[in-house]
XYZ file of C-alpha atoms in Angstrom:
591
model
C 186.400 154.900 85.543
C 189.993 153.851 86.204
C 190.874 152.295 89.556
C 194.674 152.391 89.204
C 197.478 153.031 86.726
C 198.811 150.085 84.721
C 202.338 150.542 85.986
C 201.210 150.546 89.625
C 199.482 147.160 89.581
C 201.347 144.940 92.038
C 200.929 142.132 94.584
C 199.106 144.583 96.881
C 196.111 144.284 94.528
C 196.190 140.491 94.366
C 192.746 138.926 93.701
C 191.166 142.363 93.326
C 189.206 143.486 90.257
C 190.815 146.527 88.601
C 189.799 148.854 85.824
C 192.699 150.019 83.658
C 192.991 152.540 80.807
C 195.930 152.747 78.472
C 197.512 151.851 75.158
C 198.368 148.476 73.670
C 202.146 148.507 73.810
C 202.454 144.996 72.391
C 200.001 142.197 71.526
C 201.090 138.556 71.468
C 198.931 135.638 70.297
C 200.187 132.416 71.859
C 197.858 130.009 70.101
C 194.600 130.379 71.976
C 195.723 132.865 74.627
C 196.328 136.550 73.789
C 198.668 138.676 75.877
C 198.429 142.480 75.747
C 201.060 144.662 77.406
C 198.944 147.634 78.473
C 200.860 150.878 78.961
C 200.224 154.215 80.600
C 202.460 156.933 82.043
C 203.358 154.785 85.064
C 204.487 151.737 83.086
C 203.280 148.369 81.791
C 201.103 145.534 83.001
C 200.491 142.196 81.290
C 196.849 141.497 80.457
C 195.830 137.878 79.715
C 192.851 137.282 77.401
C 191.447 133.713 77.516
C 189.062 132.335 74.850
C 186.510 131.258 77.481
C 185.066 134.784 77.226
C 184.281 134.765 73.467
C 183.048 138.362 73.147
C 186.078 139.780 74.946
C 188.430 137.440 73.085
C 187.092 138.539 69.688
C 187.897 142.150 70.593
C 191.381 141.116 71.763
C 192.008 139.503 68.372
C 191.315 142.856 66.695
C 193.659 144.865 68.948
C 196.832 146.308 67.420
C 199.677 148.435 68.761
C 198.635 151.849 70.149
C 194.927 151.061 70.358
C 193.494 152.947 73.333
C 191.852 150.358 75.605
C 189.771 149.895 78.720
C 190.404 146.657 80.614
C 188.486 145.227 83.551
C 190.020 142.163 85.130
C 191.332 140.300 88.181
C 194.917 140.596 89.421
C 196.648 137.241 89.823
C 200.175 135.916 90.329
C 202.126 135.162 87.161
C 203.055 131.509 86.560
C 206.448 130.573 87.984
C 209.301 131.411 85.637
C 207.410 134.168 83.770
C 208.062 136.999 86.216
C 209.594 140.269 84.964
C 211.848 141.802 87.608
C 212.145 145.025 85.613
C 208.488 145.979 86.171
C 206.558 147.029 89.274
C 203.845 144.722 87.934
C 206.343 142.017 87.051
C 205.109 139.425 89.545
C 201.439 139.715 88.597
C 199.160 139.867 85.570
C 195.549 140.873 84.949
C 193.112 138.220 83.774
C 190.840 140.139 81.438
C 187.087 139.961 82.078
C 186.006 142.735 79.688
C 187.811 144.665 76.999
C 186.735 147.858 75.256
C 188.472 149.658 72.406
C 188.161 153.316 73.355
C 189.846 154.338 70.126
C 191.710 152.352 67.476
C 195.000 153.555 66.004
C 196.409 153.609 62.524
C 199.743 151.834 62.136
C 202.357 153.999 63.930
C 205.292 155.267 61.824
C 207.714 153.491 64.168
C 207.791 150.978 67.001
C 207.822 152.694 70.352
C 210.557 150.363 71.630
C 212.870 151.211 68.725
C 215.945 152.874 70.248
C 217.551 153.708 66.893
C 215.132 156.389 65.689
C 216.521 159.509 64.074
C 215.835 162.734 65.936
C 214.055 164.102 62.868
C 211.589 161.202 62.990
C 211.108 161.612 66.717
C 210.473 165.360 66.569
C 208.203 165.117 63.528
C 206.033 162.573 65.352
C 206.659 164.037 68.810
C 203.274 163.030 70.225
C 204.058 159.360 69.612
C 207.659 159.848 70.705
C 206.365 161.170 74.028
C 204.474 157.907 74.542
C 207.759 156.009 74.682
C 208.555 154.855 78.228
C 211.934 156.627 78.229
C 210.359 159.979 77.371
C 207.526 159.481 79.856
C 210.130 158.760 82.521
C 212.105 161.899 81.616
C 209.105 164.216 81.783
C 207.922 162.681 85.051
C 211.407 163.295 86.437
C 211.228 166.902 85.232
C 207.942 167.338 87.097
C 209.391 165.911 90.311
C 212.465 168.156 90.094
C 210.309 171.262 89.664
C 208.109 170.222 92.595
C 211.091 169.635 94.898
C 212.533 173.029 93.943
C 209.213 174.649 94.840
C 209.005 172.779 98.145
C 212.537 173.795 99.123
C 212.087 177.447 98.214
C 208.707 177.644 99.902
C 210.243 176.287 103.107
C 212.926 178.999 102.880
C 210.322 181.783 102.610
C 210.564 182.446 98.879
C 207.457 183.505 96.975
C 206.665 182.851 93.318
C 206.085 186.104 91.392
C 205.486 186.264 87.643
C 207.327 188.821 85.522
C 206.364 190.043 82.034
C 206.878 188.050 78.834
C 206.554 191.195 76.705
C 209.232 193.617 77.819
C 211.864 196.095 76.685
C 214.798 195.103 74.490
C 217.988 195.522 76.512
C 221.540 194.369 75.722
C 222.097 191.264 77.884
C 224.478 189.212 75.758
C 222.423 187.294 73.195
C 220.084 188.538 70.477
C 216.526 189.263 71.521
C 213.419 187.749 70.013
C 211.404 190.809 68.978
C 207.599 191.087 68.961
C 206.077 193.930 66.900
C 203.390 196.032 68.553
C 200.213 196.466 66.503
C 198.917 199.424 68.511
C 202.260 201.221 68.766
C 203.413 201.520 65.182
C 207.128 200.897 64.639
C 207.636 199.776 68.236
C 208.712 196.346 69.452
C 208.560 194.281 72.590
C 211.284 191.744 73.351
C 210.815 188.313 74.846
C 212.919 188.141 78.041
C 216.392 186.624 77.896
C 215.939 186.344 81.660
C 213.876 188.170 84.305
C 217.102 189.837 85.488
C 215.972 193.449 85.710
C 212.513 192.656 87.021
C 213.802 190.482 89.841
C 216.104 193.310 90.896
C 213.126 195.670 90.850
C 211.249 193.198 93.067
C 214.110 193.390 95.570
C 213.829 197.173 95.598
C 210.073 196.744 96.043
C 210.665 194.769 99.239
C 209.911 191.196 98.115
C 213.164 190.010 99.612
C 212.861 186.328 98.568
C 211.578 185.811 95.029
C 211.637 182.858 92.679
C 210.069 181.846 89.413
C 210.276 178.784 87.164
C 209.935 180.590 83.882
C 210.573 180.544 80.157
C 213.481 182.572 78.759
C 214.268 183.305 75.116
C 217.589 183.835 73.345
C 218.174 184.008 69.618
C 221.569 182.336 69.582
C 223.332 179.487 67.829
C 222.093 176.185 69.189
C 223.752 172.981 70.380
C 222.912 170.010 72.574
C 222.483 172.055 75.767
C 220.747 175.102 74.242
C 217.266 175.926 72.968
C 215.769 179.195 71.713
C 213.282 178.909 74.593
C 214.392 177.276 77.800
C 213.233 177.029 81.404
C 215.041 178.824 84.177
C 214.744 178.480 87.936
C 215.170 182.165 88.660
C 215.960 183.216 92.227
C 216.777 186.506 93.957
C 217.179 187.430 97.614
C 218.090 190.464 99.690
C 220.389 190.953 102.674
C 222.535 187.827 102.140
C 226.255 187.693 101.371
C 227.729 185.875 98.382
C 228.764 182.974 100.608
C 225.313 182.745 102.213
C 223.622 182.707 98.796
C 225.898 179.919 97.569
C 225.355 177.863 100.725
C 221.570 178.143 100.469
C 221.333 177.050 96.861
C 223.958 174.379 97.165
C 221.564 173.023 99.765
C 218.698 173.248 97.286
C 220.515 171.251 94.621
C 221.593 168.661 97.177
C 217.966 168.330 98.288
C 216.645 167.974 94.734
C 219.178 165.303 93.754
C 218.575 163.315 96.958
C 214.778 163.401 96.812
C 214.319 162.810 93.073
C 217.038 160.315 92.107
C 218.495 159.275 95.473
C 221.930 160.780 94.803
C 224.016 162.256 97.611
C 226.243 164.881 96.013
C 229.693 164.949 97.572
C 231.853 167.888 98.535
C 231.429 171.130 96.632
C 234.959 172.473 96.174
C 235.255 176.195 95.480
C 237.674 177.190 92.712
C 238.547 180.642 91.468
C 237.984 181.378 87.803
C 241.683 182.052 87.219
C 242.645 178.660 88.671
C 240.010 176.845 86.599
C 241.299 178.409 83.386
C 244.926 177.746 84.358
C 244.380 174.063 85.199
C 241.604 173.073 82.811
C 241.197 175.824 80.214
C 237.504 176.069 81.112
C 235.299 177.976 83.527
C 233.136 174.844 83.866
C 235.702 172.048 84.228
C 234.596 168.427 84.266
C 236.387 167.154 87.350
C 235.616 163.541 86.443
C 238.455 163.761 83.890
C 241.785 163.257 85.677
C 243.902 165.363 83.334
C 245.277 168.856 83.924
C 247.282 171.458 82.030
C 250.921 172.133 82.791
C 252.072 175.739 82.311
C 255.119 176.039 80.005
C 254.949 179.623 78.741
C 258.051 180.706 80.650
C 259.955 177.558 79.649
C 259.482 178.097 75.912
C 260.500 181.745 75.715
C 264.044 180.995 74.496
C 263.623 177.815 72.417
C 264.411 177.813 68.699
C 260.959 176.432 67.876
C 259.012 179.529 66.754
C 255.690 177.723 67.159
C 256.404 177.755 70.903
C 258.626 180.768 71.422
C 256.428 183.276 69.568
C 253.296 182.864 71.735
C 255.533 182.470 74.789
C 256.952 185.958 74.244
C 253.804 187.659 72.939
C 251.370 189.434 75.241
C 248.261 187.285 75.636
C 250.018 184.141 74.429
C 250.269 180.824 76.211
C 252.114 177.509 75.933
C 250.691 174.597 77.929
C 250.972 170.823 77.980
C 248.499 168.032 78.605
C 250.064 164.770 79.813
C 248.105 161.634 78.978
C 249.270 158.715 81.171
C 249.651 155.594 79.029
C 249.067 157.662 75.905
C 252.162 156.224 74.278
C 249.900 153.375 73.165
C 248.079 155.721 70.780
C 248.750 155.203 67.089
C 249.879 157.962 64.771
C 246.429 157.803 63.180
C 244.752 158.498 66.526
C 247.109 161.418 67.172
C 246.384 162.823 63.702
C 242.669 162.550 64.499
C 243.154 164.640 67.622
C 245.167 167.136 65.589
C 242.223 167.657 63.259
C 239.895 167.877 66.239
C 241.676 170.802 67.916
C 241.566 172.788 64.671
C 237.825 173.202 65.303
C 238.830 175.422 68.225
C 241.255 177.604 66.301
C 244.475 175.668 66.902
C 246.792 175.463 63.898
C 248.037 172.014 64.894
C 248.892 169.778 67.821
C 252.495 169.147 68.834
C 253.217 166.013 70.851
C 255.958 163.938 72.473
C 255.835 160.227 73.263
C 257.868 159.277 76.333
C 259.060 155.816 75.334
C 261.780 155.480 77.982
C 262.202 158.243 80.531
C 265.550 156.898 81.737
C 267.146 157.486 78.301
C 266.462 161.222 78.370
C 266.280 162.821 74.925
C 266.941 159.469 73.243
C 263.885 157.996 74.912
C 261.557 160.604 73.406
C 259.707 160.260 70.109
C 258.460 163.373 68.345
C 259.223 165.601 65.358
C 259.635 168.592 67.706
C 262.223 167.156 70.135
C 265.139 168.357 67.991
C 263.868 171.965 68.315
C 263.888 172.012 72.114
C 267.079 172.427 74.150
C 267.917 170.099 77.030
C 266.790 172.496 79.772
C 263.374 172.979 78.155
C 262.916 169.219 77.699
C 263.889 168.596 81.321
C 261.359 171.194 82.469
C 258.616 169.661 80.309
C 259.234 166.189 81.729
C 259.633 167.420 85.282
C 256.650 169.736 85.419
C 254.274 167.301 83.740
C 255.456 164.393 85.890
C 255.864 162.315 82.723
C 256.578 158.595 83.006
C 257.621 156.027 80.443
C 254.669 155.192 78.202
C 253.057 158.628 78.489
C 252.063 161.037 75.714
C 252.359 164.804 76.074
C 250.246 167.135 73.912
C 251.116 170.815 73.555
C 249.073 173.933 72.871
C 250.787 177.150 71.801
C 248.842 180.191 70.618
C 246.744 183.006 72.013
C 245.623 182.101 75.508
C 241.986 181.673 74.478
C 242.871 179.338 71.612
C 245.091 177.210 73.866
C 242.440 177.043 76.577
C 239.660 176.177 74.152
C 241.632 173.635 72.125
C 243.465 171.830 74.943
C 240.355 172.040 77.120
C 238.267 170.294 74.464
C 241.057 167.761 73.869
C 241.200 167.026 77.592
C 237.495 166.142 77.574
C 237.678 164.135 74.361
C 240.565 161.993 75.600
C 239.103 161.638 79.098
C 235.650 160.598 77.886
C 237.001 158.200 75.261
C 237.208 154.445 75.666
C 240.967 154.902 76.062
C 240.468 157.414 78.878
C 237.992 155.210 80.723
C 240.099 152.066 80.381
C 243.238 153.881 81.590
C 241.653 155.391 84.706
C 241.503 158.936 83.332
C 237.763 159.223 83.996
C 235.735 158.594 87.155
C 232.023 158.034 86.562
C 230.906 159.996 89.630
C 228.974 163.183 90.331
C 231.562 165.970 90.450
C 230.098 169.311 91.607
C 232.053 172.551 91.833
C 231.616 176.257 92.521
C 233.612 178.564 90.239
C 233.926 182.032 91.758
C 235.691 185.373 91.291
C 234.976 185.812 87.603
C 236.458 188.874 85.909
C 234.028 191.787 85.680
C 234.992 192.558 82.075
C 236.599 191.017 79.034
C 238.042 192.947 76.105
C 236.287 192.726 72.754
C 239.202 192.955 70.325
C 236.969 193.574 67.326
C 234.980 196.389 68.912
C 237.982 197.621 70.935
C 235.930 197.991 74.105
C 235.277 196.245 77.400
C 232.168 194.097 77.713
C 230.565 192.544 80.802
C 231.448 188.881 81.383
C 228.122 188.127 83.101
C 225.886 191.190 82.764
C 226.329 194.882 83.582
C 224.471 194.638 86.899
C 227.060 192.405 88.611
C 228.773 193.932 91.644
C 232.564 194.194 91.820
C 234.513 192.723 94.715
C 234.828 195.118 97.645
C 237.730 197.452 96.963
C 237.628 196.890 93.193
C 235.220 199.747 92.440
C 237.969 202.193 91.431
C 239.606 199.616 89.121
C 236.662 200.105 86.775
C 238.112 203.548 86.037
C 241.818 202.678 86.029
C 242.175 198.978 85.067
C 238.888 197.259 84.116
C 240.709 194.041 83.183
C 241.855 193.592 86.802
C 238.399 194.092 88.269
C 236.918 190.927 89.835
C 233.177 190.371 90.194
C 231.066 188.890 92.959
C 229.955 186.270 90.442
C 229.668 182.511 90.813
C 228.690 179.493 88.729
C 227.627 176.062 89.927
C 229.200 173.378 87.723
C 228.398 169.677 87.618
C 230.251 167.168 85.431
C 231.397 169.902 83.067
C 227.973 171.539 82.664
C 227.062 174.907 84.080
C 223.944 174.129 86.127
C 223.426 177.708 87.188
C 225.105 181.000 87.745
C 224.578 184.328 89.392
C 226.066 187.180 91.297
C 225.638 189.774 93.950
C 224.044 192.727 92.177
C 224.907 196.391 92.188
C 222.500 198.188 94.516
C 224.011 201.679 94.496
C 223.419 203.983 91.557
C 226.933 205.464 91.642
C 228.547 202.013 91.294
C 226.191 201.138 88.447
C 227.231 204.352 86.717
C 230.901 203.333 87.018
C 230.128 200.033 85.280
C 228.314 201.795 82.458
C 231.266 204.158 82.101
C 233.694 201.229 81.809
C 231.425 199.702 79.148
C 231.313 203.032 77.304
C 227.578 203.348 77.891
C 227.006 207.075 78.299
C 224.439 208.672 80.646
C 221.888 209.241 77.880
C 222.189 205.681 76.546
C 222.063 204.257 80.072
C 218.929 206.238 80.852
C 217.285 205.198 77.591
C 218.027 201.484 78.090
C 218.020 201.052 81.854
C 216.439 204.213 83.217
C 213.713 202.319 85.071
C 216.347 200.328 86.991
C 218.617 203.298 87.679
C 215.662 205.305 88.975
C 214.605 202.442 91.255
C 218.102 202.105 92.733
C 217.770 205.635 94.124
C 214.981 204.637 96.503
C 216.939 202.770 99.149
C 217.658 199.649 97.126
C 218.753 196.814 99.453
C 221.908 194.737 98.973
C 220.739 191.768 96.915
C 221.876 188.907 94.744
C 220.752 185.656 93.290
C 221.247 183.122 90.585
C 219.417 181.136 87.947
C 219.544 177.388 87.315
C 218.779 175.738 83.996
C 215.938 173.316 84.739
C 216.410 171.623 81.363
C 220.095 170.990 82.050
C 219.505 169.673 85.564
C 216.953 167.143 84.352
C 219.110 166.176 81.361
C 221.973 165.311 83.675
C 219.763 163.396 86.095
C 218.181 161.413 83.251
C 221.616 160.884 81.649
C 220.059 162.012 78.396
C 222.121 163.033 75.368
C 220.415 166.393 74.839
C 218.080 168.795 76.627
C 215.652 168.059 73.785
C 215.065 164.700 75.486
C 213.624 166.364 78.593
C 211.527 169.085 76.918
C 208.054 168.101 75.744
C 208.058 170.047 72.482
C 211.588 171.266 71.657
C 213.056 172.951 68.613
C 215.760 171.485 66.374
C 219.266 172.900 66.130
C 217.889 175.078 63.328
C 215.328 176.485 65.770
C 212.445 174.742 64.007
C 209.467 172.846 65.409
C 209.028 169.827 63.143
C 205.696 168.911 64.735
C 203.856 172.195 64.137
C 206.079 173.419 61.280
C 207.005 176.604 63.104
C 208.264 179.144 62.298
C 205.917 179.589 59.359
C 204.899 182.354 56.949
C 202.037 184.697 57.861
C 199.656 186.327 55.447
C 199.938 189.856 54.133
C 196.961 191.052 56.188
C 198.720 190.175 59.466
C 201.868 191.965 58.333
C 199.911 195.111 57.384
C 198.263 195.166 60.810
C 201.720 195.087 62.360
C 203.028 197.787 59.986
C 205.638 195.342 58.662
C 206.789 194.784 55.101
C 209.139 191.941 54.176
C 212.245 192.658 52.129
C 213.625 189.910 49.898
């Protein structure tokens, strides 16, 4: 039926008769001549309907937005001065010979070219929202990214193997989505948070290069870069070192960016986790923001200002500064706004100093806290931060995590602001980074126990195995994250392939032999059969495409996403089920 897509009509088809199928994006009646912008997934083409074909013209007069149409016509050059450089078809138009309404449309609830739609409206009418050119472009980009990933991995000898969607509930960080079993009363499957254990089993089984583009499920609090179900590019390989794994998949991401959006990613610096936290307060720093922390914990130990001296002399405390070049221009109202902002991250307030005139020393500083700091401390603050006249210095003083979270978020907010961009504090470039050498464990103060930073199957650095018994907090993992523009694109690790090392990890996590066997027995048993050294990583496909499309949320690159309340406004899921279904599943609701 169709000879070409609307959006692909160009000068190459000049004077040819084409058959097009699509939707009326816009209809314009110019007093005797009707123009229809016909749209399909590839774009728009202008169709011209002249009154010298009365039957066709009568149909054109009845056409309204979103009518599904069939057009047969001749491709011709547009009149001079009417070209549209923004379209592939912008130099030509189709003179309509015949027009058929394949299906009329009721009046849409919104105009498809309206860029100010609420997300609720868009998700409620998602089918129409997906017709919008921006969304069509995003999903086509998603397809191309997935295809390039497959091409790259296939060329490297990886094979695509499916793993189960109904599996065993295991503690992997987030809450599981549970699925009751009808035939096994009182028993539950879990939807996979990731294929982690199965891909390790595939390595033991001898499939040394595995990948899968698969759905994962996590019942966790949502935000712009999270969904209850998301798509993961899951990869595992045997017999490669950590450095070889990183090099291979850095190459994959470079390939995907170059082939899909024509972007050459620059150098991939490698930064240790401890350095990233020290300089940026984040394990996924946005290197486009040209601001860094300055360490002041040692400087503030003997000042009279308790807000600084208490965390400076308390185990686990930190005092750090963030110098904002040119920040002296900020009003008190703007500073107060930032003070309220950091409270979201647990900070009690935000101390600051304006450097009005560096040459005047103490007299050239403006701040309510200056009087509480002795001359040596002030000199160290100015010297270490490299402050200049006209700068603003923010301070964070609290538990290390609070300081890192609060100042880290402030760094991004200032850097991404109009002020930051106009003062050269932000470079709009692609800024990739590897963060490596994550700690194996972090201490859960509430539960008073060590927990795995990544997951309990991550291998420790060589020589760190015994630290799991003596000093778990000092144990470093063979773990790595790929970061781009402040987003974690993917992360992974070299895995534990020896049962005795895995047992040491479980011991550090206070998972006893019986509990370990009950939860992970199938993996522990498999490791006894000559498990190879192996490792891998997983990339978030949704996040990669979101960044490439420069979209505001991963919901803009997923066909049918959930809201931040984990609801599908199109299908009204989740929804109640009837009593009969519950009885079959041996479930009774409690209210």
